[in-house]
Tab-separated table of C-alpha atoms in Angstrom:
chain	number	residue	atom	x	y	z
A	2	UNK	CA	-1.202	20.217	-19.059
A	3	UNK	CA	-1.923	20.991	-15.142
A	4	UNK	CA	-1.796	17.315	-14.602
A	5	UNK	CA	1.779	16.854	-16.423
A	6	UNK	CA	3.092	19.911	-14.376
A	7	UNK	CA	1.841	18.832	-10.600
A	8	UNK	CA	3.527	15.326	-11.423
A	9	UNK	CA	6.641	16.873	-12.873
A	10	UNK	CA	6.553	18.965	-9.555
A	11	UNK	CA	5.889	15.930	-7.653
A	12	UNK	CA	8.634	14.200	-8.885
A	13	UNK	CA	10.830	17.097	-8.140
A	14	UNK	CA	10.129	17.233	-4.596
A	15	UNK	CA	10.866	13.305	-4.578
A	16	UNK	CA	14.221	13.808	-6.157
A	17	UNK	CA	15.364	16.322	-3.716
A	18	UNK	CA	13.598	15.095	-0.335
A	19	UNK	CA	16.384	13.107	0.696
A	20	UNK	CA	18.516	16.069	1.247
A	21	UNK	CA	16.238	17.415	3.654
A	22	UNK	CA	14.164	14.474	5.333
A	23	UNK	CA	15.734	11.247	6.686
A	24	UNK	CA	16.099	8.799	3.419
A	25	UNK	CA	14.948	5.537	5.438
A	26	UNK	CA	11.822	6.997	6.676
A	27	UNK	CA	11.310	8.404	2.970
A	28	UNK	CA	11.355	4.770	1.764
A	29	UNK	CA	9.433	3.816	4.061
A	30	UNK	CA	6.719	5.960	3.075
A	31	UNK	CA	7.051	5.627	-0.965
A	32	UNK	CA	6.522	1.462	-0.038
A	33	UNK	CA	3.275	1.875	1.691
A	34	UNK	CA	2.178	4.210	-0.632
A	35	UNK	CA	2.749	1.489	-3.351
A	36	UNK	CA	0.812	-0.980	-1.411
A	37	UNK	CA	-1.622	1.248	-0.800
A	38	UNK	CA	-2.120	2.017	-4.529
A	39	UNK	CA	-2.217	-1.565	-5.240
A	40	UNK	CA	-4.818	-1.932	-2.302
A	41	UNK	CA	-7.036	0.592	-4.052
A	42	UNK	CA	-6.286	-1.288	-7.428
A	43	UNK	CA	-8.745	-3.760	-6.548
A	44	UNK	CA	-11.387	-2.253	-3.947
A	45	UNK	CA	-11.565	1.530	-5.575
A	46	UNK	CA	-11.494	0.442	-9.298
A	47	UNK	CA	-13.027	-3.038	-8.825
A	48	UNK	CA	-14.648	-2.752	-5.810
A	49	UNK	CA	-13.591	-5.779	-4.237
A	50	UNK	CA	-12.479	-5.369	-0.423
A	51	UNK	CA	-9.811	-7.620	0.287
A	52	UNK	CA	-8.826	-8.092	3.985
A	53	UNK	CA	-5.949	-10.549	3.199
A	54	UNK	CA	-3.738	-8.261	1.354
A	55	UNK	CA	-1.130	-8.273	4.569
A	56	UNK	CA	-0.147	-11.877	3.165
A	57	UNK	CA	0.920	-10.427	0.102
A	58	UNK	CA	3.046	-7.705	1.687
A	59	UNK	CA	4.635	-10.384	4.017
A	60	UNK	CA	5.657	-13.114	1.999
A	61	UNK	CA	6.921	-10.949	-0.381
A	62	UNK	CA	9.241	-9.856	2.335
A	63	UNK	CA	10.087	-12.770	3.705
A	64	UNK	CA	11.276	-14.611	0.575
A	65	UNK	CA	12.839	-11.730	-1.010
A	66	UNK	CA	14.909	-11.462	2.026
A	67	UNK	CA	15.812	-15.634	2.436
A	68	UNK	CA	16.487	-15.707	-1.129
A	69	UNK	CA	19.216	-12.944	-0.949
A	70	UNK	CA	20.783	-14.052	2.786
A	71	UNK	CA	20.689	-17.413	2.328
A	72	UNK	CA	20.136	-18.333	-1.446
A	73	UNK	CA	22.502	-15.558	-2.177
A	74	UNK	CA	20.352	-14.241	-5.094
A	75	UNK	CA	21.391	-10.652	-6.500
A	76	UNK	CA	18.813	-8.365	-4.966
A	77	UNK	CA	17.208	-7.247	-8.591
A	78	UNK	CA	16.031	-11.067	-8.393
A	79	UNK	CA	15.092	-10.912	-4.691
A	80	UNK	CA	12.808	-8.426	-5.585
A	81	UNK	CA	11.621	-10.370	-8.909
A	82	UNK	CA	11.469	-13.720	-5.939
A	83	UNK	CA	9.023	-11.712	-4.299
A	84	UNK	CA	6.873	-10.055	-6.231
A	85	UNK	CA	6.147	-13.619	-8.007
A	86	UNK	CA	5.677	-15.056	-4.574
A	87	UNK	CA	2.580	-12.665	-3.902
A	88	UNK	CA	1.184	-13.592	-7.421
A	89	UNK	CA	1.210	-16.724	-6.948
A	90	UNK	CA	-0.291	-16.627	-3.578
A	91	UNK	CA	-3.086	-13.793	-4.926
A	92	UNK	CA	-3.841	-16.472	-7.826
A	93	UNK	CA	-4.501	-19.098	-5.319
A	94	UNK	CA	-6.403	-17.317	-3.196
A	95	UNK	CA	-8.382	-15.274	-5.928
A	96	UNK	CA	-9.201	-18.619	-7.036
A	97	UNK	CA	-10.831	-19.699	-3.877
A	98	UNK	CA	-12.226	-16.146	-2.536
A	99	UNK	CA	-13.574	-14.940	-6.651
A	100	UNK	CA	-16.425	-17.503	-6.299
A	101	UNK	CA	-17.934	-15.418	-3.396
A	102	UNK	CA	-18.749	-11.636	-3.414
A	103	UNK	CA	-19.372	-9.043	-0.582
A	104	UNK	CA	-18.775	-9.933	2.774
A	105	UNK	CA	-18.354	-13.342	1.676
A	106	UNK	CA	-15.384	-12.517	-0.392
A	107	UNK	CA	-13.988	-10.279	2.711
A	108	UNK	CA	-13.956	-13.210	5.254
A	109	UNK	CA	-12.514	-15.518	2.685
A	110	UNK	CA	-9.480	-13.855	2.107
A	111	UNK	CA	-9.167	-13.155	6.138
A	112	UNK	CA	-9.500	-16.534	6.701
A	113	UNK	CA	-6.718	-17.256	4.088
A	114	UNK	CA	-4.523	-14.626	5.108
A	115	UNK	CA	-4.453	-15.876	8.990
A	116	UNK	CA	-3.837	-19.262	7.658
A	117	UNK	CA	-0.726	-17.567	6.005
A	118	UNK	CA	-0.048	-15.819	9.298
A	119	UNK	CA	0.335	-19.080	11.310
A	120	UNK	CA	2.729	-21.055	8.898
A	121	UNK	CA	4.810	-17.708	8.996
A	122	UNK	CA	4.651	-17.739	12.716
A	123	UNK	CA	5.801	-22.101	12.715
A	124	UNK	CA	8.012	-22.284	9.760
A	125	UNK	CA	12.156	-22.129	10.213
A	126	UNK	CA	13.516	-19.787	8.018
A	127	UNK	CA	11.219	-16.564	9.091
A	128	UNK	CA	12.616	-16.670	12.641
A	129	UNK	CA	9.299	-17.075	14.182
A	130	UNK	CA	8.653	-13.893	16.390
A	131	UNK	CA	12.033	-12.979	16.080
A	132	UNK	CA	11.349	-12.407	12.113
A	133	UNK	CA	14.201	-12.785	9.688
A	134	UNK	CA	16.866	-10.702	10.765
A	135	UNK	CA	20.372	-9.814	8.688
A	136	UNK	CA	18.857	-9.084	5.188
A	137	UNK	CA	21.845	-7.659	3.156
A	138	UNK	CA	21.113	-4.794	0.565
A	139	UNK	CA	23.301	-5.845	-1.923
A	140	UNK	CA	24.364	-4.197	-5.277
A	141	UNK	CA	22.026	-3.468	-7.840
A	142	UNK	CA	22.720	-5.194	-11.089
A	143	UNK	CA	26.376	-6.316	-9.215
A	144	UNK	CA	27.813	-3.167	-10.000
A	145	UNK	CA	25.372	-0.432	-7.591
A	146	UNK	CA	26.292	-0.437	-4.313
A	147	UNK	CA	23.053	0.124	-2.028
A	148	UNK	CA	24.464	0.258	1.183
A	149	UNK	CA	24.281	3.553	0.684
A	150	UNK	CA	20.669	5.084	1.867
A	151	UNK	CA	21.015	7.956	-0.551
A	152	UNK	CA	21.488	5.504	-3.399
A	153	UNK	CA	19.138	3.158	-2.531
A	154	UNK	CA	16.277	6.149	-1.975
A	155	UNK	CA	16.446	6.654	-5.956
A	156	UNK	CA	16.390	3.070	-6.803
A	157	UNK	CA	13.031	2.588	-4.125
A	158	UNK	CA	11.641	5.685	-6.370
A	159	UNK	CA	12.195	4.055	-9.590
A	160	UNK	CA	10.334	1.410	-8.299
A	161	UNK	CA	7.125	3.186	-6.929
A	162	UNK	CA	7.434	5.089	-9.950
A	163	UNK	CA	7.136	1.980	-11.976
A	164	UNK	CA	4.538	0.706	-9.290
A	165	UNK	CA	2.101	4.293	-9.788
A	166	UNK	CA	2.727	3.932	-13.423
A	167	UNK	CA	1.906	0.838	-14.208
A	168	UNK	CA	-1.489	1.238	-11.924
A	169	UNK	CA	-1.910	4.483	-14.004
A	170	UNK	CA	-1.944	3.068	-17.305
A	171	UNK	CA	-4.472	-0.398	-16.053
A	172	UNK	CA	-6.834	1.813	-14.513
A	173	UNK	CA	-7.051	4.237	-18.124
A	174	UNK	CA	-6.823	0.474	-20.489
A	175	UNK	CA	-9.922	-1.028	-21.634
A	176	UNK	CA	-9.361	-3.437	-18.785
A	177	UNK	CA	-9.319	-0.883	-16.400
A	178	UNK	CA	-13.380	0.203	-17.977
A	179	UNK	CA	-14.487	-3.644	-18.135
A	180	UNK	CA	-12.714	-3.268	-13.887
A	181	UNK	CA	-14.715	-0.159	-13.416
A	182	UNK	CA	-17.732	-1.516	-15.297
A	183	UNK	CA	-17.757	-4.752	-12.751
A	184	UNK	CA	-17.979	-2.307	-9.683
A	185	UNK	CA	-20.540	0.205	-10.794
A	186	UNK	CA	-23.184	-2.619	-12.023
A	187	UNK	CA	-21.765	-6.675	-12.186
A	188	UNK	CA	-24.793	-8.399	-13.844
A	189	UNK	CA	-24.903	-5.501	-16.348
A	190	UNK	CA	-21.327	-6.325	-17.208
A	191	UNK	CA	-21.646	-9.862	-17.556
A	192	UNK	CA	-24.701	-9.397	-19.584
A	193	UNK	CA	-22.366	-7.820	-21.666
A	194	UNK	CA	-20.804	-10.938	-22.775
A	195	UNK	CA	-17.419	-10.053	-20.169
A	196	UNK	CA	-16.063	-12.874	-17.860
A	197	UNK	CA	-16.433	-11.376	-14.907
A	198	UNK	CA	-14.347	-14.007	-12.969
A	199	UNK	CA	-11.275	-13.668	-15.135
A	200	UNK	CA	-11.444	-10.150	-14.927
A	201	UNK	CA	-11.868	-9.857	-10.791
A	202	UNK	CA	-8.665	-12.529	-11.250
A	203	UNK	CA	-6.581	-10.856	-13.002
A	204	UNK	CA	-7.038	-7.464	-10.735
A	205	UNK	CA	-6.472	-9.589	-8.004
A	206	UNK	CA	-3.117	-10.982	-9.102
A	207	UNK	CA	-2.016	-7.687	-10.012
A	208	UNK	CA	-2.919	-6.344	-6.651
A	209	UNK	CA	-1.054	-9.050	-4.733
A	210	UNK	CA	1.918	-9.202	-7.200
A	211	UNK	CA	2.344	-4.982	-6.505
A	212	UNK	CA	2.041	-5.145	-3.470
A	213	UNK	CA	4.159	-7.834	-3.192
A	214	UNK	CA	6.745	-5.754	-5.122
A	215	UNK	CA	6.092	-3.148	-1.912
A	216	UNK	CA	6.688	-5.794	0.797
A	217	UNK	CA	9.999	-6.980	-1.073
A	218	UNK	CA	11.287	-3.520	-1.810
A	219	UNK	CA	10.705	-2.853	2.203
A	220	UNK	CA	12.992	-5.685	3.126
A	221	UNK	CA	15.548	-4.525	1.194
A	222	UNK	CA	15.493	-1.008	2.708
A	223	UNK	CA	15.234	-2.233	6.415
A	224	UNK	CA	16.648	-5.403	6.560
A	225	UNK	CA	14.422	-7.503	8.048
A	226	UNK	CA	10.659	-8.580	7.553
A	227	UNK	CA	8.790	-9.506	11.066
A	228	UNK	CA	5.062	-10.767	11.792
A	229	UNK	CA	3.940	-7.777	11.620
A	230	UNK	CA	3.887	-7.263	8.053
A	231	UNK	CA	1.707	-10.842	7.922
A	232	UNK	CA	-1.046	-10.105	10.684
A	233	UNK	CA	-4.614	-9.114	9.650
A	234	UNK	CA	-4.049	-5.841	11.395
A	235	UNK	CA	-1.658	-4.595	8.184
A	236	UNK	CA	-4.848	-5.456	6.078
A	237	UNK	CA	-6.686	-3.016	8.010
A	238	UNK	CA	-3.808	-0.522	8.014
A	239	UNK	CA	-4.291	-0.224	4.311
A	240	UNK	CA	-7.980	-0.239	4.425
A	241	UNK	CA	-7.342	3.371	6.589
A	242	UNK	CA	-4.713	4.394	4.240
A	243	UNK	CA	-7.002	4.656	1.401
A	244	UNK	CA	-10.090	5.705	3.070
A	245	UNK	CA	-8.371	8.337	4.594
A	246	UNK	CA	-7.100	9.563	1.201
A	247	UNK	CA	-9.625	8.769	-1.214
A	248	UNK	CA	-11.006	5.708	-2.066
A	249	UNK	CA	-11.228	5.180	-6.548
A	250	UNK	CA	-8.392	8.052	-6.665
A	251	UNK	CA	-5.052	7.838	-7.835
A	252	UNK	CA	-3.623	10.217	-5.675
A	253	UNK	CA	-5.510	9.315	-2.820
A	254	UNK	CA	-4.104	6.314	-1.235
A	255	UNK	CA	-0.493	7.820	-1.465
A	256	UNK	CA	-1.660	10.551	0.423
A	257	UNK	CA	-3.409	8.216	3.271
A	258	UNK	CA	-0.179	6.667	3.345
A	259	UNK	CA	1.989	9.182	4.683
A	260	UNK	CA	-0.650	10.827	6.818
A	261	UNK	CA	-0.490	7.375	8.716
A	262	UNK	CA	3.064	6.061	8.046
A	263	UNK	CA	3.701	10.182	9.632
A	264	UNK	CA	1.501	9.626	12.588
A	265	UNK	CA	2.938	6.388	13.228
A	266	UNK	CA	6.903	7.253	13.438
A	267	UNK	CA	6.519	11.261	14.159
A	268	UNK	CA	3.421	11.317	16.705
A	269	UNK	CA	6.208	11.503	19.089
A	270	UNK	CA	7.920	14.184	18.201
A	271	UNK	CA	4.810	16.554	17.333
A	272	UNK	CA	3.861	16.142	21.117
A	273	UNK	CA	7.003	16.839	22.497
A	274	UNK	CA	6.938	19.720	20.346
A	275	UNK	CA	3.119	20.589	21.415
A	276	UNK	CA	3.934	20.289	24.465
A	277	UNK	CA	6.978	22.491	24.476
A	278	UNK	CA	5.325	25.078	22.954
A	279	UNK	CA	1.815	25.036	24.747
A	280	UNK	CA	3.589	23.625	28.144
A	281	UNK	CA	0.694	21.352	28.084
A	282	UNK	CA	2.085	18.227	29.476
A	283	UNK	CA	-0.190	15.907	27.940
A	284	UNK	CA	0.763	16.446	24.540
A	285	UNK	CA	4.102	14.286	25.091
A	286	UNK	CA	2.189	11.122	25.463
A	287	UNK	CA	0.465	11.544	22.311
A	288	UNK	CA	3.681	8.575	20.993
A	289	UNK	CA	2.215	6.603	22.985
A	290	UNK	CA	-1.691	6.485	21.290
A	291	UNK	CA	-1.381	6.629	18.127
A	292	UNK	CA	-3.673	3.626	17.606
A	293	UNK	CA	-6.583	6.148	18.991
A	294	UNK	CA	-4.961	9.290	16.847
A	295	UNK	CA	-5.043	6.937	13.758
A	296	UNK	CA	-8.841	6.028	15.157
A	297	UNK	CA	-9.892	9.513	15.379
A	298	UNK	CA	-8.710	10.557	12.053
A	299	UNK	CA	-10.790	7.274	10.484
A	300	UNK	CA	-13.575	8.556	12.233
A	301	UNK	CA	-13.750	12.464	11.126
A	302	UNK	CA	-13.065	10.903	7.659
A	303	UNK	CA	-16.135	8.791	7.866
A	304	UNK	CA	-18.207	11.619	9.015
A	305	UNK	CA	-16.893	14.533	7.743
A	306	UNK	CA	-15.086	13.724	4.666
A	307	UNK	CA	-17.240	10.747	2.939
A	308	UNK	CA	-14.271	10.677	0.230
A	309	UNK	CA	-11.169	11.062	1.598
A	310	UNK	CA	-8.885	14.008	1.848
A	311	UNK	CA	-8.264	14.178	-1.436
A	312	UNK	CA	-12.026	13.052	-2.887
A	313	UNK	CA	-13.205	15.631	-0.694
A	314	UNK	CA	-10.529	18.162	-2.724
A	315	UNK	CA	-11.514	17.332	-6.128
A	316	UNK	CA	-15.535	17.261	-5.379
A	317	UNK	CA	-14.924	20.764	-4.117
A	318	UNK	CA	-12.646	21.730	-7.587
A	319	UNK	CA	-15.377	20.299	-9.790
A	320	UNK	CA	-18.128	21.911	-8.483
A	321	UNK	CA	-15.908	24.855	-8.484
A	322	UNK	CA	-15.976	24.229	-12.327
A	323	UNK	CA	-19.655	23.691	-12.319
A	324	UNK	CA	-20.343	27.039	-10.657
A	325	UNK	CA	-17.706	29.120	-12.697
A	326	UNK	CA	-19.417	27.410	-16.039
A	327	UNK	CA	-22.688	28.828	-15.227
C-alpha cells in the first residue's frame, strides 16, 4: 500500500511539474533517468558493467532523427527506428563481449563503443562534429502536434513511464530471479541447468534497446543528437548516475540522474545565488567546474555512502524495522 501511494504521488508531481519548472529541462531529466534505469538493468540486477552503453544512447539518436528529417518517417516510428537500432547494435555486441566476464567484458564493450564513436565522427549524415542539426518534432500519430513543449512533456512521460514499467515488471519475472541468480553466484546458476549466455543476452539487448528508446526520445525533444551522446565519457556519466543513487535499486538511478543532469545545467545558477547571498565571490564560478562538483559527489558516495543515496535510505529504514521488531 505505501509503495502504490509514493508512486501515485510521484506521478502527481510529474503531471504538474511542467507548470512550475521549465518543460525542456524536465525532459531532459525523465530521458536520462530512463537510460539510467536501463544502465542499472544490466550491472545492478545482472551485474554486468557495461562501458559501451553511450553507443546505444547515440545511435538511437542519430537514426531516429535522419529517419524523421530526411526519411520523413512519422516520429512514433522514429522512435520505434531507434530503439531497434540500439537492439540490434546491443545483440551484436553482446554477442562478442558475453563470451568474456569482468574486466574483460568492460574493455570489450569500450573498445566496441569507440569503434562506434569513430564511424559516427566519419560518416555523412551525422554532421560530423557539427552533429545532426534540424530534427523536426512532428505530430504524434499525425494528428498530435508536439511542437508544443507542454504537449510533448506528457508524451516523454508516457514513455519513461512505459520505460520504469517495463524494467519493473523484468526485474520481479522469473527472468529477472534467473538475472539476479547470475550476479549473486554464476557457476551456481549454471549448475542449475540455466543458459547463462542467453540470459546475460537477452538483459543486454533489453538494456541497449531502452536505452536506445532514451537516446531517441532525447532527439525528439531537442532536436539534434551531437558526439557527445556517442563518446565513452556518456558511459561513465551513467556509471555516476547510478552509483550515486543506488546501484540494484529501482529508484536509485532516477534519482542519480537528476542530481547530475541538476548539477550539470543549474551549477550556475546555485553559485550566482551562493554567491549573492554569502557575497563570497567564488561561488559564481562553481558553472564553470562541474566536472570536479560531479567528482566530489562520486567520491563522498564511495566513501560515505557505499550504496547510493537512496541504498543508503532504505538500509537505514530496514534496520529501522529490525530495531522496532525487537
Amino acid at each position: 500500500m505505501n509503495k502504490k501511494l509514493i508512486v501515485g504521488v510521484l506521478l502527481v508531481l510529474a503531471l504538474v511539474a511542467p507548470f512550475g519548472i521549465y518543460p525542456v529541462f524536465l525532459m531532459k531529466m525523465l530521458c536520462f533517468a530512463l537510460f539510467a534505469c536501463a544502465f542499472n538493468l544490466l550491472i545492478g540486477y545482472t551485474g554486468l558493467l557495461s562501458f559501451g552503453h553511450a553507443a546505444f544512447l547515440g545511435w538511437a539518436g542519430y537514426l531516429c532523427g535522419q529517419s524523421i528529417k530526411t526519411w520523413g518517417l512519422p516520429t512514433e516510428l522514429g522512435l520505434l527506428v531507434g530503439t531497434a537500432a540500439a537492439a540490434l547494435i546491443g545483440l551484436v555486441m553482446g554477442l562478442l563481449a558475453i563470451r568474456r566476464q569482468g574486466i574483460y567484458f568492460t574493455m570489450i564493450t569500450l573498445a566496441l563503443a569507440q569503434m562506434l564513436y569513430f564511424v559516427a565522427l566519419q560518416v555523412p549524415f551525422t554532421g560530423g562534429e557539427d552533429g545532426l542539426q534540424g530534427v523536426p518534432r512532428g505530430k504524434l500519430l499525425g494528428v498530435i502536434d508536439l511542437s508544443s513543449d507542454l504537449t510533448l512533456y506528457y508524451v516523454v512521460l508516457a514513455i519513461a513511464v512505459f520505460g520504469f514499467s517495463l524494467i519493473v515488471r523484468t526485474i520481479h519475472s522469473p527472468f529477472g530471479k534467473v538475472l539476479n541468480a547470475i550476479k549473486e553466484n554464476e557457476p551456481r546458476a549454471i549448475s542449475l541447468g540455466y543458459d547463462v549466455a542467453r540470459y546475460k543476452l537477452l538483459a543486454f539487448v533489453l538494456s541497449a534497446a531502452l536505452s536506445g528508446l532514451a537516446g531517441a526520445t532525447k532527439t525528439v525533444v531537442l532536436g539534434f543528437e551531437t558526439l557527445t551522446d556517442v563518446h565513452w565519457s556518456m558511459s561513465g556519466l551513467v556509471v555516476l548516475m547510478t552509483l550515486v543513487g543506488g546501484l540494484g535499486t529501482i529508484v536509485g538511478p532516477i534519482v542519480g540522474a537528476v542530481i547530475i543532469i541538476m548539477l550539470e545545467n543549474k551549477l550556475g545558477d546555485i553559485g550566482n545565488w551562493l554567491a549573492s547571498v554569502t557575497h563570497i565571490e567564488w561561488f559564481s564560478t562553481l558553472g564553470d567546474s562541474v566536472t570536479i562538483v560531479t567528482g566530489f559527489i562520486f567520491i563522498v558516495c564511495v566513501l560515505a555512502f557505499r550504496k547510493g543515496i537512496v541504498g543508503e535510505i532504505l538500509g537505514l529504514f530496514k534496520k529501522g524495522q529490525v530495531q522496532a521488531g525487537h
